């Protein structure tokens, strides 16, 4: 006898509660599928758009070693995007449609990539803070209830750890350098600190998806708790290299054993997410242009594959 929807939902939640992974061919509620497609495709777009602010510095890296490392990092981000688009496809998402949604401005990607990388120190700040925040958010996603997403995250996190260290090392060297270099590192920290805190998303009170996503074990730790972990880990790193975090309200709280930090400018966040950040238009235009200009490569590759298939059939 066919099971009722209530029965299926109950069994699904029992599997989640028992920490049994959900795999692509398993039954799942439509809303679970929709939430995952939303989150995973946004995540994929973030990886791909995230290549732009860093790619901006490949030709201007200060030496060959820095250039090779940055090139490898940016290539890693492309790989992350591809694993994630594949993970979204296992849920029935159409890759081309998903990418078209990014290009039409319909799909979201992380707010952080709408800020410009003005100096070489910004490459250090992005690696240290942005990849640092990404790891904080993505390590718990390795335990996400959906198998393909969780498994993709394991590799992504290993690579992000290397990225975070390369960023911190750039900042450390600049902070130990000439007064001008140290000032450049401090300026980058000043500009990237608050946007990095915004990466974790709205406060728990305002996060509309968190409660359901936590119940389904897609998300394991809340936006605010992850943000707090990030502050607690990063502030001593800044102190260690002699830089100061641009927050006059930042203070260690003996009682909670956490840093208390100042108010985030949520108007700025909403404005950037709505498409009005300093670089939103530039980012989407660059992605659209890449698709149009790369069209001939995809067409040639598809024609070549077709030709080989026909030749194989004929022989
Ligand atoms: N930017 O209910 P909420 C990386 C949206 S790292 C833009 O809390 P959820 C990289 C949210 O989508 C960055 N939008 O949502 C690192 C939702 O809108 P919709 C990518 C944001 O999903 C280094 C609304 O606000 N990482 O790629 O439960 C180099 C309400 O939020 C943001 C990931 O994507 C934001 N910062 O929680 C290169 C990790 N925050 O969809 C690349 C996976 C929130 O209803 N994603 N919104 O229109 C997640 O963990 C979760 O999706 C979030 C948000 C924590 C980001």
PDB file of N, CA and C in Angstrom, residues 133-178:
ATOM      1  N   UNK A 133      36.002  33.070   7.447  1.00  0.00           N
ATOM      2  CA  UNK A 133      34.560  33.022   7.743  1.00  0.00           C
ATOM      3  C   UNK A 133      33.915  31.861   6.980  1.00  0.00           C
ATOM      4  N   UNK A 134      34.394  31.649   5.756  1.00  0.00           N
ATOM      5  CA  UNK A 134      33.827  30.545   4.953  1.00  0.00           C
ATOM      6  C   UNK A 134      34.077  29.197   5.640  1.00  0.00           C
ATOM      7  N   UNK A 135      35.276  29.014   6.190  1.00  0.00           N
ATOM      8  CA  UNK A 135      35.574  27.735   6.865  1.00  0.00           C
ATOM      9  C   UNK A 135      34.663  27.552   8.077  1.00  0.00           C
ATOM     10  N   UNK A 136      34.522  28.648   8.833  1.00  0.00           N
ATOM     11  CA  UNK A 136      33.698  28.589  10.040  1.00  0.00           C
ATOM     12  C   UNK A 136      32.280  28.120   9.699  1.00  0.00           C
ATOM     13  N   UNK A 137      31.784  28.622   8.580  1.00  0.00           N
ATOM     14  CA  UNK A 137      30.416  28.295   8.157  1.00  0.00           C
ATOM     15  C   UNK A 137      30.349  26.901   7.506  1.00  0.00           C
ATOM     16  N   UNK A 138      31.448  26.509   6.836  1.00  0.00           N
ATOM     17  CA  UNK A 138      31.376  25.297   6.021  1.00  0.00           C
ATOM     18  C   UNK A 138      31.784  24.026   6.753  1.00  0.00           C
ATOM     19  N   UNK A 139      32.576  24.146   7.821  1.00  0.00           N
ATOM     20  CA  UNK A 139      32.935  22.922   8.567  1.00  0.00           C
ATOM     21  C   UNK A 139      31.662  22.230   9.090  1.00  0.00           C
ATOM     22  N   UNK A 140      30.727  22.979   9.685  1.00  0.00           N
ATOM     23  CA  UNK A 140      29.494  22.285  10.118  1.00  0.00           C
ATOM     24  C   UNK A 140      28.690  21.718   8.938  1.00  0.00           C
ATOM     25  N   UNK A 141      28.863  22.307   7.744  1.00  0.00           N
ATOM     26  CA  UNK A 141      28.129  21.788   6.579  1.00  0.00           C
ATOM     27  C   UNK A 141      28.665  20.422   6.124  1.00  0.00           C
ATOM     28  N   UNK A 142      29.854  20.047   6.600  1.00  0.00           N
ATOM     29  CA  UNK A 142      30.371  18.688   6.310  1.00  0.00           C
ATOM     30  C   UNK A 142      29.466  17.661   6.988  1.00  0.00           C
ATOM     31  N   UNK A 143      28.671  18.106   7.970  1.00  0.00           N
ATOM     32  CA  UNK A 143      27.736  17.188   8.656  1.00  0.00           C
ATOM     33  C   UNK A 143      26.297  17.464   8.228  1.00  0.00           C
ATOM     34  N   UNK A 144      26.140  18.132   7.094  1.00  0.00           N
ATOM     35  CA  UNK A 144      24.790  18.413   6.576  1.00  0.00           C
ATOM     36  C   UNK A 144      24.068  17.098   6.284  1.00  0.00           C
ATOM     37  N   UNK A 145      22.761  17.098   6.433  1.00  0.00           N
ATOM     38  CA  UNK A 145      22.015  15.839   6.254  1.00  0.00           C
ATOM     39  C   UNK A 145      21.984  15.363   4.805  1.00  0.00           C
ATOM     40  N   UNK A 146      22.258  16.255   3.844  1.00  0.00           N
ATOM     41  CA  UNK A 146      22.209  15.829   2.441  1.00  0.00           C
ATOM     42  C   UNK A 146      23.606  15.366   1.988  1.00  0.00           C
ATOM     43  N   UNK A 147      23.728  14.099   1.662  1.00  0.00           N
ATOM     44  CA  UNK A 147      25.019  13.456   1.391  1.00  0.00           C
ATOM     45  C   UNK A 147      25.914  14.187   0.397  1.00  0.00           C
ATOM     46  N   UNK A 148      25.454  14.464  -0.836  1.00  0.00           N
ATOM     47  CA  UNK A 148      26.366  15.062  -1.825  1.00  0.00           C
ATOM     48  C   UNK A 148      26.914  16.431  -1.402  1.00  0.00           C
ATOM     49  N   UNK A 149      26.095  17.215  -0.694  1.00  0.00           N
ATOM     50  CA  UNK A 149      26.558  18.536  -0.237  1.00  0.00           C
ATOM     51  C   UNK A 149      27.606  18.352   0.876  1.00  0.00           C
ATOM     52  N   UNK A 150      27.286  17.463   1.811  1.00  0.00           N
ATOM     53  CA  UNK A 150      28.201  17.235   2.934  1.00  0.00           C
ATOM     54  C   UNK A 150      29.564  16.736   2.424  1.00  0.00           C
ATOM     55  N   UNK A 151      29.535  15.824   1.463  1.00  0.00           N
ATOM     56  CA  UNK A 151      30.807  15.269   0.967  1.00  0.00           C
ATOM     57  C   UNK A 151      31.605  16.311   0.180  1.00  0.00           C
ATOM     58  N   UNK A 152      30.899  17.156  -0.579  1.00  0.00           N
ATOM     59  CA  UNK A 152      31.604  18.208  -1.332  1.00  0.00           C
ATOM     60  C   UNK A 152      32.318  19.144  -0.351  1.00  0.00           C
ATOM     61  N   UNK A 153      31.660  19.390   0.796  1.00  0.00           N
ATOM     62  CA  UNK A 153      32.201  20.333   1.781  1.00  0.00           C
ATOM     63  C   UNK A 153      33.507  19.853   2.400  1.00  0.00           C
ATOM     64  N   UNK A 154      33.713  18.535   2.467  1.00  0.00           N
ATOM     65  CA  UNK A 154      34.926  18.018   3.110  1.00  0.00           C
ATOM     66  C   UNK A 154      36.142  18.507   2.333  1.00  0.00           C
ATOM     67  N   UNK A 155      36.084  18.340   1.026  1.00  0.00           N
ATOM     68  CA  UNK A 155      37.233  18.767   0.215  1.00  0.00           C
ATOM     69  C   UNK A 155      37.348  20.293   0.194  1.00  0.00           C
ATOM     70  N   UNK A 156      36.208  20.955   0.065  1.00  0.00           N
ATOM     71  CA  UNK A 156      36.213  22.414   0.016  1.00  0.00           C
ATOM     72  C   UNK A 156      36.893  22.972   1.284  1.00  0.00           C
ATOM     73  N   UNK A 157      36.550  22.410   2.430  1.00  0.00           N
ATOM     74  CA  UNK A 157      37.103  22.927   3.695  1.00  0.00           C
ATOM     75  C   UNK A 157      38.612  22.731   3.769  1.00  0.00           C
ATOM     76  N   UNK A 158      39.100  21.600   3.235  1.00  0.00           N
ATOM     77  CA  UNK A 158      40.562  21.385   3.264  1.00  0.00           C
ATOM     78  C   UNK A 158      41.236  22.480   2.465  1.00  0.00           C
ATOM     79  N   UNK A 159      40.659  22.800   1.304  1.00  0.00           N
ATOM     80  CA  UNK A 159      41.292  23.817   0.458  1.00  0.00           C
ATOM     81  C   UNK A 159      41.138  25.207   1.081  1.00  0.00           C
ATOM     82  N   UNK A 160      39.991  25.453   1.701  1.00  0.00           N
ATOM     83  CA  UNK A 160      39.782  26.778   2.328  1.00  0.00           C
ATOM     84  C   UNK A 160      40.784  27.009   3.466  1.00  0.00           C
ATOM     85  N   UNK A 161      41.191  25.940   4.139  1.00  0.00           N
ATOM     86  CA  UNK A 161      42.150  26.108   5.240  1.00  0.00           C
ATOM     87  C   UNK A 161      43.476  26.619   4.703  1.00  0.00           C
ATOM     88  N   UNK A 162      43.879  26.067   3.559  1.00  0.00           N
ATOM     89  CA  UNK A 162      45.109  26.557   2.923  1.00  0.00           C
ATOM     90  C   UNK A 162      44.931  28.027   2.514  1.00  0.00           C
ATOM     91  N   UNK A 163      43.750  28.361   1.996  1.00  0.00           N
ATOM     92  CA  UNK A 163      43.501  29.740   1.556  1.00  0.00           C
ATOM     93  C   UNK A 163      43.581  30.710   2.738  1.00  0.00           C
ATOM     94  N   UNK A 164      43.000  30.289   3.849  1.00  0.00           N
ATOM     95  CA  UNK A 164      42.989  31.163   5.022  1.00  0.00           C
ATOM     96  C   UNK A 164      44.431  31.427   5.477  1.00  0.00           C
ATOM     97  N   UNK A 165      45.242  30.374   5.458  1.00  0.00           N
ATOM     98  CA  UNK A 165      46.625  30.553   5.919  1.00  0.00           C
ATOM     99  C   UNK A 165      47.430  31.433   4.987  1.00  0.00           C
ATOM    100  N   UNK A 166      47.188  31.269   3.652  1.00  0.00           N
ATOM    101  CA  UNK A 166      47.953  32.128   2.728  1.00  0.00           C
ATOM    102  C   UNK A 166      47.553  33.590   2.942  1.00  0.00           C
ATOM    103  N   UNK A 167      46.281  33.842   3.244  1.00  0.00           N
ATOM    104  CA  UNK A 167      45.847  35.219   3.470  1.00  0.00           C
ATOM    105  C   UNK A 167      46.471  35.781   4.738  1.00  0.00           C
ATOM    106  N   UNK A 168      46.473  34.961   5.781  1.00  0.00           N
ATOM    107  CA  UNK A 168      47.038  35.421   7.057  1.00  0.00           C
ATOM    108  C   UNK A 168      48.538  35.690   6.902  1.00  0.00           C
ATOM    109  N   UNK A 169      49.188  34.838   6.126  1.00  0.00           N
ATOM    110  CA  UNK A 169      50.631  35.023   5.941  1.00  0.00           C
ATOM    111  C   UNK A 169      50.930  36.325   5.192  1.00  0.00           C
ATOM    112  N   UNK A 170      50.098  36.655   4.217  1.00  0.00           N
ATOM    113  CA  UNK A 170      50.275  37.938   3.500  1.00  0.00           C
ATOM    114  C   UNK A 170      50.133  39.092   4.503  1.00  0.00           C
ATOM    115  N   UNK A 171      49.090  39.024   5.331  1.00  0.00           N
ATOM    116  CA  UNK A 171      48.844  40.102   6.303  1.00  0.00           C
ATOM    117  C   UNK A 171      49.986  40.193   7.318  1.00  0.00           C
ATOM    118  N   UNK A 172      50.477  39.036   7.740  1.00  0.00           N
ATOM    119  CA  UNK A 172      51.550  39.022   8.744  1.00  0.00           C
ATOM    120  C   UNK A 172      52.807  39.682   8.177  1.00  0.00           C
ATOM    121  N   UNK A 173      53.140  39.327   6.937  1.00  0.00           N
ATOM    122  CA  UNK A 173      54.345  39.898   6.318  1.00  0.00           C
ATOM    123  C   UNK A 173      54.192  41.411   6.151  1.00  0.00           C
ATOM    124  N   UNK A 174      53.011  41.844   5.730  1.00  0.00           N
ATOM    125  CA  UNK A 174      52.795  43.288   5.556  1.00  0.00           C
ATOM    126  C   UNK A 174      52.860  43.995   6.911  1.00  0.00           C
ATOM    127  N   UNK A 175      52.279  43.364   7.924  1.00  0.00           N
ATOM    128  CA  UNK A 175      52.259  43.988   9.257  1.00  0.00           C
ATOM    129  C   UNK A 175      53.668  44.085   9.843  1.00  0.00           C
ATOM    130  N   UNK A 176      54.564  43.183   9.401  1.00  0.00           N
ATOM    131  CA  UNK A 176      55.948  43.236   9.892  1.00  0.00           C
ATOM    132  C   UNK A 176      56.834  44.092   8.980  1.00  0.00           C
ATOM    133  N   UNK A 177      56.255  44.632   7.920  1.00  0.00           N
ATOM    134  CA  UNK A 177      57.053  45.350   6.919  1.00  0.00           C
ATOM    135  C   UNK A 177      57.266  46.814   7.254  1.00  0.00           C
ATOM    136  N   UNK A 178      57.349  47.658   6.244  1.00  0.00           N
ATOM    137  CA  UNK A 178      57.562  49.102   6.439  1.00  0.00           C
ATOM    138  C   UNK A 178      56.294  49.708   7.046  1.00  0.00           C
TER     139      UNK A 178
END
